[in-house]
Short mmCIF file of C-alpha atoms in Angstrom, two decimals:
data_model
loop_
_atom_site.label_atom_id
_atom_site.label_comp_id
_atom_site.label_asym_id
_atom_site.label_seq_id
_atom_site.Cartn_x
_atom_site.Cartn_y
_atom_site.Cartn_z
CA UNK A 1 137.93 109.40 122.98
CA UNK A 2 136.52 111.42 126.53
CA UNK A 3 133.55 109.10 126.55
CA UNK A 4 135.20 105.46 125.53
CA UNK A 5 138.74 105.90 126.99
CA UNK A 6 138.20 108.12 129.70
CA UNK A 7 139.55 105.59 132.72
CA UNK A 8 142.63 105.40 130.71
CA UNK A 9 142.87 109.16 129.55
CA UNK A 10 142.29 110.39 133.54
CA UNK A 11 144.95 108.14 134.81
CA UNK A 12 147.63 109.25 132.29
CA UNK A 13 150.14 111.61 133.41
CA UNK A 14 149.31 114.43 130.64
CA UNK A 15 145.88 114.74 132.70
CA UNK A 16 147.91 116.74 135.65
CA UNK A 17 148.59 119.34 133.36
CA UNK A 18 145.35 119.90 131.88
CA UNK A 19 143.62 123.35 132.48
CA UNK A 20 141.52 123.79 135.19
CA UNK A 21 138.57 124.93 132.87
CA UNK A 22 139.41 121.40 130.91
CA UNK A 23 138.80 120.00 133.89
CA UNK A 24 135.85 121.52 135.11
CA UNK A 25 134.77 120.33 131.49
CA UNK A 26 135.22 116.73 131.93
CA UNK A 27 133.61 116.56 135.29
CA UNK A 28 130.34 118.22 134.04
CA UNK A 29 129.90 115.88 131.38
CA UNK A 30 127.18 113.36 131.83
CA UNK A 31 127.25 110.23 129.70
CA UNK A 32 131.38 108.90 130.58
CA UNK A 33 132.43 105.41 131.13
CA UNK A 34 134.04 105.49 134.40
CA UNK A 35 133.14 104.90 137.99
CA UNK A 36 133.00 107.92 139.65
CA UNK A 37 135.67 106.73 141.98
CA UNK A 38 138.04 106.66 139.18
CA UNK A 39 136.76 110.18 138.89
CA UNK A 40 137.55 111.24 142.75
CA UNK A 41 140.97 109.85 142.27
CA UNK A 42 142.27 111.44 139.01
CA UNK A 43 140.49 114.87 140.32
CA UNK A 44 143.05 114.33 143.70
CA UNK A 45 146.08 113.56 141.78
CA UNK A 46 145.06 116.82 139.25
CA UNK A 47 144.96 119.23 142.91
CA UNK A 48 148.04 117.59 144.04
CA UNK A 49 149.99 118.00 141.11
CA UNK A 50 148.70 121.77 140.99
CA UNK A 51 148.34 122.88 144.83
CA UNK A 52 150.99 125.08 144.66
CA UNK A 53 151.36 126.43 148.52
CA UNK A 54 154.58 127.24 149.86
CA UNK A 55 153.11 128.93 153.02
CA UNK A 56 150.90 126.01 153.83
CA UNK A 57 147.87 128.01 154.52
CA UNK A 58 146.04 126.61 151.00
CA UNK A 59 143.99 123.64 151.37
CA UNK A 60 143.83 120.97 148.58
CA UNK A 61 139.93 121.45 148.81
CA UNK A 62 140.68 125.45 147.90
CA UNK A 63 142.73 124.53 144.79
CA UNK A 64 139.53 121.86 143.67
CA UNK A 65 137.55 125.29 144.42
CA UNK A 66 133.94 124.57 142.78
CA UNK A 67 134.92 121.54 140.64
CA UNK A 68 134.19 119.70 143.78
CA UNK A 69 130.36 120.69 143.83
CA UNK A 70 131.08 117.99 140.34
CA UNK A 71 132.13 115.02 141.81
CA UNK A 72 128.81 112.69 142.28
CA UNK A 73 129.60 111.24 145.81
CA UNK A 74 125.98 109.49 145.96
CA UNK A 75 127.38 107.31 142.55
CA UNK A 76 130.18 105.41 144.90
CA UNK A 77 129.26 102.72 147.09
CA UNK A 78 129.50 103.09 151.23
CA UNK A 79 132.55 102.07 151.15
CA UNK A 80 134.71 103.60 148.47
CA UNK A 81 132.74 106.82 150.08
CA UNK A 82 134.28 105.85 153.79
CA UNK A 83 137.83 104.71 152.28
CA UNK A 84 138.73 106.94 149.28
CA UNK A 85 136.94 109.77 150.03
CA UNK A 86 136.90 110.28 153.97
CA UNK A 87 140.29 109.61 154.24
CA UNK A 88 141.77 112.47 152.63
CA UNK A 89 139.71 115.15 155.21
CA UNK A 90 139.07 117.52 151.93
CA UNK A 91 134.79 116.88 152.96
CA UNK A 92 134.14 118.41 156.38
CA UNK A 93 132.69 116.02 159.19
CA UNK A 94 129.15 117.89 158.84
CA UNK A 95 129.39 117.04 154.67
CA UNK A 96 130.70 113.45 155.38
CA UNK A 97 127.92 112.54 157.84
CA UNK A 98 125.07 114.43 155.09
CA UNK A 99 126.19 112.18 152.45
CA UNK A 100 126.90 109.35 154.91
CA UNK A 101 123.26 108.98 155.64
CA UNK A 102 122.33 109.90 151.61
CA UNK A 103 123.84 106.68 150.71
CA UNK A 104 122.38 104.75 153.28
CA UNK A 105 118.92 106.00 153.15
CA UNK A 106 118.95 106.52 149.75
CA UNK A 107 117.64 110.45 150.36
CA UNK A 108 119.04 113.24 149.31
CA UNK A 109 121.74 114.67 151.30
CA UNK A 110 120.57 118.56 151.55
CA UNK A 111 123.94 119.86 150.37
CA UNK A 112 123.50 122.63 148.28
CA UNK A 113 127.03 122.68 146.59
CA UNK A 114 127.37 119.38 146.52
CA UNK A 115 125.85 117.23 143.76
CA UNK A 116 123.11 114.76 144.13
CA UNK A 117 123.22 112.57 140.85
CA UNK A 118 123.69 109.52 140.17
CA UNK A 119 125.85 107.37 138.34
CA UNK A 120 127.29 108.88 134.95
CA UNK A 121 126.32 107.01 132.15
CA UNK A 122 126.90 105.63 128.25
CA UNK A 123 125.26 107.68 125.42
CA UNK A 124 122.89 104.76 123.83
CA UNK A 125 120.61 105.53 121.01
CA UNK A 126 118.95 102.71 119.73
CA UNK A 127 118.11 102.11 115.86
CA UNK A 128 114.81 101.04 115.05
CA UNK A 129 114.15 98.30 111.62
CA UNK A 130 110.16 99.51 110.86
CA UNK A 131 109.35 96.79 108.59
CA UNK A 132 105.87 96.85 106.93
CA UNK A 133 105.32 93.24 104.88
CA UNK A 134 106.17 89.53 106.07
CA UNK A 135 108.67 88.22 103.90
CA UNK A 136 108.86 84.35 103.44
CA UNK A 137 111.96 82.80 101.80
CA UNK A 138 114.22 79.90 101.83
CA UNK A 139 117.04 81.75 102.43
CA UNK A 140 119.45 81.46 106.03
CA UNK A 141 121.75 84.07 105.83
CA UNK A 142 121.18 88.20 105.75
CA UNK A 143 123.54 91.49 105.82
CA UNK A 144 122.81 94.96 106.92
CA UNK A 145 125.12 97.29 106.27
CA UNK A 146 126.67 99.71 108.84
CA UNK A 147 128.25 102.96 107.56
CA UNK A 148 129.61 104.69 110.50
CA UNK A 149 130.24 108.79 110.76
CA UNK A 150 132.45 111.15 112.51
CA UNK A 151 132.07 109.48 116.05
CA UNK A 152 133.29 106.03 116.89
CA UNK A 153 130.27 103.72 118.05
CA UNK A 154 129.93 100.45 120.40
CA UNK A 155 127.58 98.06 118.69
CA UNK A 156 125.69 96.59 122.23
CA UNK A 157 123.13 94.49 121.36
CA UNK A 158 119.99 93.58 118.77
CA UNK A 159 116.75 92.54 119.09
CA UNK A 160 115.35 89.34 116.19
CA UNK A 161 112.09 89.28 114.76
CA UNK A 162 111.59 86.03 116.16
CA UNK A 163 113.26 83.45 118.92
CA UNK A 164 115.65 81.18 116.68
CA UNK A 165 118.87 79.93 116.53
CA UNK A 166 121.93 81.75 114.88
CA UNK A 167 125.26 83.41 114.48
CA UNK A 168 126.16 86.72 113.97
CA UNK A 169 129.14 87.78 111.72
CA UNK A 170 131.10 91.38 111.84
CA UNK A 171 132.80 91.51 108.34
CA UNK A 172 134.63 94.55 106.89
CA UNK A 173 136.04 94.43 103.21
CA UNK A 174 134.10 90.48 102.98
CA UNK A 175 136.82 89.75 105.95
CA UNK A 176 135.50 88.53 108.88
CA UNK A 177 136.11 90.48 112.44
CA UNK A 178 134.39 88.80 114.77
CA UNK A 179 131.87 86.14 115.10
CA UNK A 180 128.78 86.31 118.13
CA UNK A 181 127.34 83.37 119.18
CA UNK A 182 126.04 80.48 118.11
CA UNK A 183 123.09 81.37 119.99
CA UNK A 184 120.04 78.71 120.67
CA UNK A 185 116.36 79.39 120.34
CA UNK A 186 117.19 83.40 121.16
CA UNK A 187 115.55 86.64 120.25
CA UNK A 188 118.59 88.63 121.61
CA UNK A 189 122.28 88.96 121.18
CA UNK A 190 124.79 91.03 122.90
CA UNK A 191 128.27 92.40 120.46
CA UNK A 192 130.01 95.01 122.40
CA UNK A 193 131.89 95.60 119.66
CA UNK A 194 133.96 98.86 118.78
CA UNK A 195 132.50 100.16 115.19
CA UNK A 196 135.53 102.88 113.77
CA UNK A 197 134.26 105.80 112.43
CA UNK A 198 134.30 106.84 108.99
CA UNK A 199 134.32 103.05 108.06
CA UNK A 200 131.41 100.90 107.07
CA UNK A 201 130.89 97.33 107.83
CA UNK A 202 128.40 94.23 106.96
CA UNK A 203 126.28 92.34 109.58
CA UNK A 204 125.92 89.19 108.53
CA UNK A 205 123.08 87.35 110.25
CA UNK A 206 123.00 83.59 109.54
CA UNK A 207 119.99 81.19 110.33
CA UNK A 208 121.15 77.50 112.30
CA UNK A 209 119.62 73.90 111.81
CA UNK A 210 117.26 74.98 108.96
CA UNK A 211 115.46 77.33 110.47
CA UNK A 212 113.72 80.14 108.43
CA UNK A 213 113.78 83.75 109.46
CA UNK A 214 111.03 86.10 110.00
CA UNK A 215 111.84 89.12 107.92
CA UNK A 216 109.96 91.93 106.57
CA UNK A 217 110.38 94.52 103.54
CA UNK A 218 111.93 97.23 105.43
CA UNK A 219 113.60 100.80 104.38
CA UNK A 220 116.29 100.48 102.36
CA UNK A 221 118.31 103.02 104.67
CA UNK A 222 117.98 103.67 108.51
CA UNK A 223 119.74 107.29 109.51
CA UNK A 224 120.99 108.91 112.37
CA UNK A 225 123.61 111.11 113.49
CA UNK A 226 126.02 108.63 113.58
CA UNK A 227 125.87 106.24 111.28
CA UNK A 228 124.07 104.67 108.40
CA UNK A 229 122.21 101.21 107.65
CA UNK A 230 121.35 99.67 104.57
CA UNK A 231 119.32 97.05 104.12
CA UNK A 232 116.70 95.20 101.73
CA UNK A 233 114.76 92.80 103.98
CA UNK A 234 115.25 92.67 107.72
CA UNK A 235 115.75 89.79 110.67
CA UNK A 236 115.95 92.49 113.45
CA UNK A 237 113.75 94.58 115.40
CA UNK A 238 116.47 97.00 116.39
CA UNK A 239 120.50 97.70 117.40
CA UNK A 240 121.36 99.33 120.30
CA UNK A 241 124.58 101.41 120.13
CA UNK A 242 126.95 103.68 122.24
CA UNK A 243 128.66 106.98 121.22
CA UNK A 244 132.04 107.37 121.92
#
């Protein structure tokens, strides 16, 4: 859930009351789809909701402590740097003119305890069909069959043998779920399509306008961690997934 729902999870109210070492978890993580703005802001509201300073001697950059060496101020643009993140006077004037000039100059900005990476990203792994004969038949239509595991996966994208045109159908149970495309003369299609884990679910790829397919005798499984695919002949080069 961190990794697909984490905008969502951050901006709920239950995230105020997480433990600081929860926290300092979810801001060390790399692969989380979120801008890091997002990030900035759900970190303030988690200090706000836990500076607890009567005396008014206790910054809100003391209560962040070292989860602010975390946030990655070089993955926000100039200006959510100058108007989310100068504005609340937790970065000194010396820090704010380091990164200032990081972002413009695309350098590094020197600061020790501060981070210098980039943007967070998706965790992608990409399944690879190694076919070994042609195959030629009459036949327009093809399933591969995705058994997913413990972790729920985004189906992103596939790569064809060949340029031709087709559709693309997600069934589950011999329902249909979705349909992609048509697509014309393509090698390529783009899903972005939530996979549940634990379940399994056919990819039906079907041919357009007579066209044949280029296929070739592949494995009859593909493994990873995460999931599973079974298939007899196949149409595509690979699948490109996330983990979530």
């Amino acid at each position: 859930m961190l990794q697909s729902d984490t905008k969502q999870f951050l901006s709920s109210n239950d995230f105020k009351f997480l433990d600081r070492r929860i926290v300092e978890f979810i801001l060390r993580q790399e692969h989380l789809e979120i801008d890091e703005i997002d990030l900035w802001w759900a970190l303030l509201s988690w200090a706000k909701h836990n500076h607890e300073d009567t005396s008014g001697t206790t910054t809100v950059r003391k209560t962040l402590g070292n989860m602010l060496t975390y946030i990655r101020f070089l993955a926000m643009s100039l200006k959510e740097f100058a108007e989310e993140v100068v504005k609340t006077s937790i970065l000194t004037d010396y820090e704010i003119i380091h990164v200032f000039v990081a972002l413009a100059t695309g350098k590094p900005h020197g600061l020790k305890y501060l981070s210098e990476s980039g943007k967070r990203c998706p965790q992608t792994f990409v399944l690879e069909f190694n076919g070994y004969l042609p195959v030629t038949t009459s036949s327009s239509s093809f399933s591969h069959t995705i058994t997913v595991k413990n972790r729920r996966l985004k189906l992103k994208s596939g790569n064809m043998m060949l340029a031709i045109s087709f559709s693309v159908k997600l069934q589950q149970n011999q329902t249909n779920i979705l349909t992609f495309g048509p697509f014309s003369n393509c090698s390529s299609f783009t899903a972005d399509v939530i996979l549940e884990a634990n379940e399994s679910y056919n990819l039906v790829f079907t041919s357009h306008s007579g066209q044949s397919m280029q296929l070739v005798n592949s494995e009859p499984q593909y493994s990873c961690n995460y999931c599973t695919v079974s298939v007899n002949s196949s149409c595509i080069r690979n699948l490109t997934f996330v983990v979530l």
